[in-house]
mmCIF file with all atom_site columns, C-alpha atoms and ligand atoms in Angstrom:
data_model
loop_
_atom_site.group_PDB
_atom_site.id
_atom_site.type_symbol
_atom_site.label_atom_id
_atom_site.label_alt_id
_atom_site.label_comp_id
_atom_site.label_asym_id
_atom_site.label_entity_id
_atom_site.label_seq_id
_atom_site.pdbx_PDB_ins_code
_atom_site.Cartn_x
_atom_site.Cartn_y
_atom_site.Cartn_z
_atom_site.occupancy
_atom_site.B_iso_or_equiv
_atom_site.pdbx_formal_charge
_atom_site.auth_seq_id
_atom_site.auth_comp_id
_atom_site.auth_asym_id
_atom_site.auth_atom_id
_atom_site.pdbx_PDB_model_num
ATOM   1   C CA  . UNK A 1 1   ? 8.959   -1.289  12.214  1.00 80.00 ? 1   UNK A CA  1
ATOM   2   C CA  . UNK A 1 2   ? 5.966   0.509   14.888  1.00 87.00 ? 2   UNK A CA  1
ATOM   3   C CA  . UNK A 1 3   ? 3.367   0.546   12.060  1.00 92.00 ? 3   UNK A CA  1
ATOM   4   C CA  . UNK A 1 4   ? 0.886   3.724   11.183  1.00 94.00 ? 4   UNK A CA  1
ATOM   5   C CA  . UNK A 1 5   ? -2.746  1.968   10.170  1.00 97.00 ? 5   UNK A CA  1
ATOM   6   C CA  . UNK A 1 6   ? -4.153  5.773   8.302   1.00 96.00 ? 6   UNK A CA  1
ATOM   7   C CA  . UNK A 1 7   ? -8.102  4.702   8.243   1.00 97.00 ? 7   UNK A CA  1
ATOM   8   C CA  . UNK A 1 8   ? -9.427  7.167   5.103   1.00 98.00 ? 8   UNK A CA  1
ATOM   9   C CA  . UNK A 1 9   ? -8.335  3.497   2.983   1.00 98.00 ? 9   UNK A CA  1
ATOM   10  C CA  . UNK A 1 10  ? -10.832 2.064   0.988   1.00 98.00 ? 10  UNK A CA  1
ATOM   11  C CA  . UNK A 1 11  ? -11.096 -0.831  3.526   1.00 98.00 ? 11  UNK A CA  1
ATOM   12  C CA  . UNK A 1 12  ? -11.270 0.723   6.613   1.00 98.00 ? 12  UNK A CA  1
ATOM   13  C CA  . UNK A 1 13  ? -14.280 2.754   5.210   1.00 98.00 ? 13  UNK A CA  1
ATOM   14  C CA  . UNK A 1 14  ? -16.261 -0.894  3.875   1.00 98.00 ? 14  UNK A CA  1
ATOM   15  C CA  . UNK A 1 15  ? -15.676 -2.231  7.700   1.00 98.00 ? 15  UNK A CA  1
ATOM   16  C CA  . UNK A 1 16  ? -17.732 1.593   8.641   1.00 98.00 ? 16  UNK A CA  1
ATOM   17  C CA  . UNK A 1 17  ? -20.157 1.258   6.760   1.00 98.00 ? 17  UNK A CA  1
ATOM   18  C CA  . UNK A 1 18  ? -19.100 4.194   4.650   1.00 98.00 ? 18  UNK A CA  1
ATOM   19  C CA  . UNK A 1 19  ? -18.803 1.960   1.628   1.00 98.00 ? 19  UNK A CA  1
ATOM   20  C CA  . UNK A 1 20  ? -21.130 -0.948  -0.449  1.00 98.00 ? 20  UNK A CA  1
ATOM   21  C CA  . UNK A 1 21  ? -18.708 -4.474  -0.358  1.00 98.00 ? 21  UNK A CA  1
ATOM   22  C CA  . UNK A 1 22  ? -19.884 -7.362  -1.869  1.00 98.00 ? 22  UNK A CA  1
ATOM   23  C CA  . UNK A 1 23  ? -19.823 -9.224  1.468   1.00 98.00 ? 23  UNK A CA  1
ATOM   24  C CA  . UNK A 1 24  ? -18.689 -12.987 0.979   1.00 98.00 ? 24  UNK A CA  1
ATOM   25  C CA  . UNK A 1 25  ? -19.101 -14.094 5.066   1.00 98.00 ? 25  UNK A CA  1
ATOM   26  C CA  . UNK A 1 26  ? -18.147 -12.353 8.312   1.00 98.00 ? 26  UNK A CA  1
ATOM   27  C CA  . UNK A 1 27  ? -17.618 -12.925 11.995  1.00 98.00 ? 27  UNK A CA  1
ATOM   28  C CA  . UNK A 1 28  ? -16.229 -11.175 14.731  1.00 98.00 ? 28  UNK A CA  1
ATOM   29  C CA  . UNK A 1 29  ? -12.394 -10.075 13.669  1.00 98.00 ? 29  UNK A CA  1
ATOM   30  C CA  . UNK A 1 30  ? -12.328 -10.947 9.743   1.00 99.00 ? 30  UNK A CA  1
ATOM   31  C CA  . UNK A 1 31  ? -14.228 -9.390  6.354   1.00 99.00 ? 31  UNK A CA  1
ATOM   32  C CA  . UNK A 1 32  ? -14.781 -11.860 3.346   1.00 99.00 ? 32  UNK A CA  1
ATOM   33  C CA  . UNK A 1 33  ? -15.717 -10.011 0.454   1.00 99.00 ? 33  UNK A CA  1
ATOM   34  C CA  . UNK A 1 34  ? -15.579 -10.138 -3.838  1.00 98.00 ? 34  UNK A CA  1
ATOM   35  C CA  . UNK A 1 35  ? -12.343 -8.235  -5.228  1.00 98.00 ? 35  UNK A CA  1
ATOM   36  C CA  . UNK A 1 36  ? -14.292 -5.268  -7.219  1.00 98.00 ? 36  UNK A CA  1
ATOM   37  C CA  . UNK A 1 37  ? -11.180 -6.024  -10.096 1.00 98.00 ? 37  UNK A CA  1
ATOM   38  C CA  . UNK A 1 38  ? -11.457 -10.132 -9.820  1.00 98.00 ? 38  UNK A CA  1
ATOM   39  C CA  . UNK A 1 39  ? -8.466  -11.204 -11.261 1.00 97.00 ? 39  UNK A CA  1
ATOM   40  C CA  . UNK A 1 40  ? -10.472 -14.907 -10.932 1.00 98.00 ? 40  UNK A CA  1
ATOM   41  C CA  . UNK A 1 41  ? -13.854 -16.402 -11.129 1.00 98.00 ? 41  UNK A CA  1
ATOM   42  C CA  . UNK A 1 42  ? -12.888 -16.354 -7.643  1.00 98.00 ? 42  UNK A CA  1
ATOM   43  C CA  . UNK A 1 43  ? -10.857 -13.246 -6.151  1.00 98.00 ? 43  UNK A CA  1
ATOM   44  C CA  . UNK A 1 44  ? -11.971 -12.591 -2.200  1.00 98.00 ? 44  UNK A CA  1
ATOM   45  C CA  . UNK A 1 45  ? -10.678 -10.441 0.028   1.00 99.00 ? 45  UNK A CA  1
ATOM   46  C CA  . UNK A 1 46  ? -10.226 -11.237 3.330   1.00 99.00 ? 46  UNK A CA  1
ATOM   47  C CA  . UNK A 1 47  ? -9.855  -9.120  6.107   1.00 99.00 ? 47  UNK A CA  1
ATOM   48  C CA  . UNK A 1 48  ? -9.503  -8.451  10.456  1.00 98.00 ? 48  UNK A CA  1
ATOM   49  C CA  . UNK A 1 49  ? -11.527 -5.539  11.978  1.00 98.00 ? 49  UNK A CA  1
ATOM   50  C CA  . UNK A 1 50  ? -9.107  -4.476  13.448  1.00 98.00 ? 50  UNK A CA  1
ATOM   51  C CA  . UNK A 1 51  ? -6.854  -1.632  11.879  1.00 98.00 ? 51  UNK A CA  1
ATOM   52  C CA  . UNK A 1 52  ? -3.303  -3.501  11.322  1.00 98.00 ? 52  UNK A CA  1
ATOM   53  C CA  . UNK A 1 53  ? -1.721  -3.005  8.142   1.00 98.00 ? 53  UNK A CA  1
ATOM   54  C CA  . UNK A 1 54  ? 0.727   -5.868  6.776   1.00 98.00 ? 54  UNK A CA  1
ATOM   55  C CA  . UNK A 1 55  ? 0.748   -9.383  7.731   1.00 98.00 ? 55  UNK A CA  1
ATOM   56  C CA  . UNK A 1 56  ? 3.682   -8.607  9.934   1.00 97.00 ? 56  UNK A CA  1
ATOM   57  C CA  . UNK A 1 57  ? 1.860   -5.868  11.716  1.00 98.00 ? 57  UNK A CA  1
ATOM   58  C CA  . UNK A 1 58  ? -1.633  -8.395  12.635  1.00 98.00 ? 58  UNK A CA  1
ATOM   59  C CA  . UNK A 1 59  ? 1.101   -11.066 13.362  1.00 98.00 ? 59  UNK A CA  1
ATOM   60  C CA  . UNK A 1 60  ? 3.147   -9.067  16.054  1.00 97.00 ? 60  UNK A CA  1
ATOM   61  C CA  . UNK A 1 61  ? -0.008  -6.491  17.723  1.00 97.00 ? 61  UNK A CA  1
ATOM   62  C CA  . UNK A 1 62  ? -2.887  -8.921  17.155  1.00 98.00 ? 62  UNK A CA  1
ATOM   63  C CA  . UNK A 1 63  ? -4.909  -10.957 20.034  1.00 98.00 ? 63  UNK A CA  1
ATOM   64  C CA  . UNK A 1 64  ? -4.881  -14.650 19.530  1.00 98.00 ? 64  UNK A CA  1
ATOM   65  C CA  . UNK A 1 65  ? -8.672  -14.146 19.090  1.00 98.00 ? 65  UNK A CA  1
ATOM   66  C CA  . UNK A 1 66  ? -8.261  -12.685 16.042  1.00 98.00 ? 66  UNK A CA  1
ATOM   67  C CA  . UNK A 1 67  ? -5.634  -14.597 14.369  1.00 98.00 ? 67  UNK A CA  1
ATOM   68  C CA  . UNK A 1 68  ? -7.673  -17.913 14.792  1.00 98.00 ? 68  UNK A CA  1
ATOM   69  C CA  . UNK A 1 69  ? -10.536 -15.851 13.956  1.00 98.00 ? 69  UNK A CA  1
ATOM   70  C CA  . UNK A 1 70  ? -8.837  -14.682 10.698  1.00 98.00 ? 70  UNK A CA  1
ATOM   71  C CA  . UNK A 1 71  ? -6.634  -17.655 9.856   1.00 98.00 ? 71  UNK A CA  1
ATOM   72  C CA  . UNK A 1 72  ? -9.932  -19.677 10.099  1.00 98.00 ? 72  UNK A CA  1
ATOM   73  C CA  . UNK A 1 73  ? -12.022 -17.560 7.719   1.00 98.00 ? 73  UNK A CA  1
ATOM   74  C CA  . UNK A 1 74  ? -9.410  -17.744 4.821   1.00 98.00 ? 74  UNK A CA  1
ATOM   75  C CA  . UNK A 1 75  ? -10.032 -21.315 5.630   1.00 98.00 ? 75  UNK A CA  1
ATOM   76  C CA  . UNK A 1 76  ? -13.624 -21.319 5.330   1.00 98.00 ? 76  UNK A CA  1
ATOM   77  C CA  . UNK A 1 77  ? -13.418 -19.603 2.246   1.00 98.00 ? 77  UNK A CA  1
ATOM   78  C CA  . UNK A 1 78  ? -12.049 -21.913 0.804   1.00 98.00 ? 78  UNK A CA  1
ATOM   79  C CA  . UNK A 1 79  ? -14.633 -24.597 2.022   1.00 98.00 ? 79  UNK A CA  1
ATOM   80  C CA  . UNK A 1 80  ? -17.885 -22.058 1.036   1.00 98.00 ? 80  UNK A CA  1
ATOM   81  C CA  . UNK A 1 81  ? -16.285 -21.184 -2.657  1.00 98.00 ? 81  UNK A CA  1
ATOM   82  C CA  . UNK A 1 82  ? -15.932 -24.765 -3.355  1.00 98.00 ? 82  UNK A CA  1
ATOM   83  C CA  . UNK A 1 83  ? -12.268 -24.657 -4.353  1.00 98.00 ? 83  UNK A CA  1
ATOM   84  C CA  . UNK A 1 84  ? -10.369 -26.712 -2.370  1.00 94.00 ? 84  UNK A CA  1
ATOM   85  C CA  . UNK A 1 85  ? -9.953  -29.904 -4.239  1.00 95.00 ? 85  UNK A CA  1
ATOM   86  C CA  . UNK A 1 86  ? -9.296  -27.688 -7.616  1.00 97.00 ? 86  UNK A CA  1
ATOM   87  C CA  . UNK A 1 87  ? -6.839  -25.597 -5.715  1.00 98.00 ? 87  UNK A CA  1
ATOM   88  C CA  . UNK A 1 88  ? -6.289  -21.744 -4.813  1.00 98.00 ? 88  UNK A CA  1
ATOM   89  C CA  . UNK A 1 89  ? -3.243  -19.105 -4.370  1.00 98.00 ? 89  UNK A CA  1
ATOM   90  C CA  . UNK A 1 90  ? -4.172  -16.720 -1.531  1.00 98.00 ? 90  UNK A CA  1
ATOM   91  C CA  . UNK A 1 91  ? -1.364  -13.602 -2.078  1.00 98.00 ? 91  UNK A CA  1
ATOM   92  C CA  . UNK A 1 92  ? -0.942  -10.561 0.421   1.00 98.00 ? 92  UNK A CA  1
ATOM   93  C CA  . UNK A 1 93  ? 0.799   -7.308  -0.533  1.00 98.00 ? 93  UNK A CA  1
ATOM   94  C CA  . UNK A 1 94  ? 2.767   -5.696  1.916   1.00 98.00 ? 94  UNK A CA  1
ATOM   95  C CA  . UNK A 1 95  ? 4.416   -2.293  1.515   1.00 97.00 ? 95  UNK A CA  1
ATOM   96  C CA  . UNK A 1 96  ? 6.040   -0.939  -0.990  1.00 97.00 ? 96  UNK A CA  1
ATOM   97  C CA  . UNK A 1 97  ? 7.780   -3.468  -2.777  1.00 96.00 ? 97  UNK A CA  1
ATOM   98  C CA  . UNK A 1 98  ? 4.543   -5.557  -2.298  1.00 97.00 ? 98  UNK A CA  1
ATOM   99  C CA  . UNK A 1 99  ? 3.069   -2.809  -4.622  1.00 97.00 ? 99  UNK A CA  1
ATOM   100 C CA  . UNK A 1 100 ? 0.696   -2.650  -1.650  1.00 98.00 ? 100 UNK A CA  1
ATOM   101 C CA  . UNK A 1 101 ? -2.208  -0.685  -2.987  1.00 98.00 ? 101 UNK A CA  1
ATOM   102 C CA  . UNK A 1 102 ? -4.829  -0.790  0.531   1.00 98.00 ? 102 UNK A CA  1
ATOM   103 C CA  . UNK A 1 103 ? -2.690  -0.491  3.300   1.00 98.00 ? 103 UNK A CA  1
ATOM   104 C CA  . UNK A 1 104 ? -5.259  -2.840  5.055   1.00 98.00 ? 104 UNK A CA  1
ATOM   105 C CA  . UNK A 1 105 ? -4.122  -6.029  6.460   1.00 98.00 ? 105 UNK A CA  1
ATOM   106 C CA  . UNK A 1 106 ? -5.753  -8.206  2.677   1.00 98.00 ? 106 UNK A CA  1
ATOM   107 C CA  . UNK A 1 107 ? -5.215  -12.211 1.475   1.00 98.00 ? 107 UNK A CA  1
ATOM   108 C CA  . UNK A 1 108 ? -6.465  -12.634 -1.573  1.00 98.00 ? 108 UNK A CA  1
ATOM   109 C CA  . UNK A 1 109 ? -7.826  -15.516 -2.313  1.00 98.00 ? 109 UNK A CA  1
ATOM   110 C CA  . UNK A 1 110 ? -7.454  -16.444 -6.081  1.00 98.00 ? 110 UNK A CA  1
ATOM   111 C CA  . UNK A 1 111 ? -9.217  -19.941 -8.166  1.00 98.00 ? 111 UNK A CA  1
ATOM   112 C CA  . UNK A 1 112 ? -11.317 -20.816 -10.597 1.00 98.00 ? 112 UNK A CA  1
ATOM   113 C CA  . UNK A 1 113 ? -8.826  -21.103 -13.356 1.00 98.00 ? 113 UNK A CA  1
ATOM   114 C CA  . UNK A 1 114 ? -5.373  -22.368 -13.755 1.00 97.00 ? 114 UNK A CA  1
ATOM   115 C CA  . UNK A 1 115 ? -3.098  -19.298 -11.715 1.00 97.00 ? 115 UNK A CA  1
ATOM   116 C CA  . UNK A 1 116 ? -0.012  -19.749 -13.584 1.00 94.00 ? 116 UNK A CA  1
ATOM   117 C CA  . UNK A 1 117 ? 3.158   -19.379 -12.561 1.00 92.00 ? 117 UNK A CA  1
ATOM   118 C CA  . UNK A 1 118 ? 3.308   -17.763 -8.707  1.00 89.00 ? 118 UNK A CA  1
ATOM   119 C CA  . UNK A 1 119 ? 5.617   -14.714 -10.372 1.00 87.00 ? 119 UNK A CA  1
ATOM   120 C CA  . UNK A 1 120 ? 6.448   -13.618 -13.415 1.00 78.00 ? 120 UNK A CA  1
ATOM   121 C CA  . UNK A 1 121 ? 9.337   -12.787 -14.536 1.00 71.00 ? 121 UNK A CA  1
ATOM   122 C CA  . UNK A 1 122 ? 9.981   -8.678  -14.232 1.00 63.00 ? 122 UNK A CA  1
ATOM   123 C CA  . UNK A 1 123 ? 12.761  -6.269  -15.616 1.00 56.00 ? 123 UNK A CA  1
HETATM 124 P P1  . AMP B 2 .   ? -3.307  -4.700  -2.831  1.00 63.37 ? 201 AMP B P1  1
HETATM 125 O O1  . AMP B 2 .   ? -2.180  -4.557  -4.117  1.00 63.37 ? 201 AMP B O1  1
HETATM 126 O O2  . AMP B 2 .   ? -2.875  -6.098  -2.669  1.00 63.37 ? 201 AMP B O2  1
HETATM 127 O O3  . AMP B 2 .   ? -3.500  -3.558  -1.942  1.00 63.37 ? 201 AMP B O3  1
HETATM 128 O O4  . AMP B 2 .   ? -4.851  -4.995  -3.055  1.00 63.37 ? 201 AMP B O4  1
HETATM 129 C C1  . AMP B 2 .   ? -5.989  -4.040  -3.021  1.00 63.37 ? 201 AMP B C1  1
HETATM 130 C C2  . AMP B 2 .   ? -7.462  -4.723  -3.901  1.00 63.37 ? 201 AMP B C2  1
HETATM 131 O O5  . AMP B 2 .   ? -8.298  -3.748  -3.336  1.00 63.37 ? 201 AMP B O5  1
HETATM 132 C C3  . AMP B 2 .   ? -7.502  -4.886  -5.255  1.00 63.37 ? 201 AMP B C3  1
HETATM 133 O O6  . AMP B 2 .   ? -7.488  -6.340  -5.669  1.00 63.37 ? 201 AMP B O6  1
HETATM 134 C C4  . AMP B 2 .   ? -8.329  -4.122  -5.460  1.00 63.37 ? 201 AMP B C4  1
HETATM 135 O O7  . AMP B 2 .   ? -9.182  -4.675  -6.395  1.00 63.37 ? 201 AMP B O7  1
HETATM 136 C C5  . AMP B 2 .   ? -8.778  -4.359  -4.604  1.00 63.37 ? 201 AMP B C5  1
HETATM 137 N N1  . AMP B 2 .   ? -10.222 -3.071  -4.608  1.00 63.37 ? 201 AMP B N1  1
HETATM 138 C C6  . AMP B 2 .   ? -10.013 -1.302  -4.111  1.00 63.37 ? 201 AMP B C6  1
HETATM 139 N N2  . AMP B 2 .   ? -11.119 -1.670  -3.894  1.00 63.37 ? 201 AMP B N2  1
HETATM 140 C C7  . AMP B 2 .   ? -11.935 -2.181  -3.528  1.00 63.37 ? 201 AMP B C7  1
HETATM 141 C C8  . AMP B 2 .   ? -13.115 -2.255  -2.957  1.00 63.37 ? 201 AMP B C8  1
HETATM 142 N N3  . AMP B 2 .   ? -14.243 -0.625  -2.598  1.00 63.37 ? 201 AMP B N3  1
HETATM 143 N N4  . AMP B 2 .   ? -13.908 -3.082  -2.765  1.00 63.37 ? 201 AMP B N4  1
HETATM 144 C C9  . AMP B 2 .   ? -13.293 -4.951  -3.451  1.00 63.37 ? 201 AMP B C9  1
HETATM 145 N N5  . AMP B 2 .   ? -12.128 -4.953  -3.652  1.00 63.37 ? 201 AMP B N5  1
HETATM 146 C C10 . AMP B 2 .   ? -11.728 -3.436  -3.476  1.00 63.37 ? 201 AMP B C10 1
#
């Protein structure tokens, strides 16, 4: 499918410096910042700086340099937050069924307490 990127989404505004963020780390191609409504003691969002809607979009169209930078940034956030030993969860919601609220690729890094089972059984 062809992805259309909406540059008015909140993470695009963060990347343009139009709204503030609580930065954890920044690299050439990626930004990591704290979620405004944390769902665990550690809740960091990692985004690429490029205009990608979802993980699939990113995997299809990002350069190898962007992909390497992004994956290494996720790992570095885990080390910086000190969660590699106790464990962590990565989540990347996409589209309608994934209940993605912000249409700019982000990985949630969740940690700092037992996180329960991966999915609650719904309906
Ligand atoms: P998702 O449902 O995966 O699209 O999640 C979007 C996440 O972005 C939610 O966890 C929100 O709390 C978070 N969020 C929305 N606006 C901001 C913001 N300005 N700064 C940090 N996190 C935000």
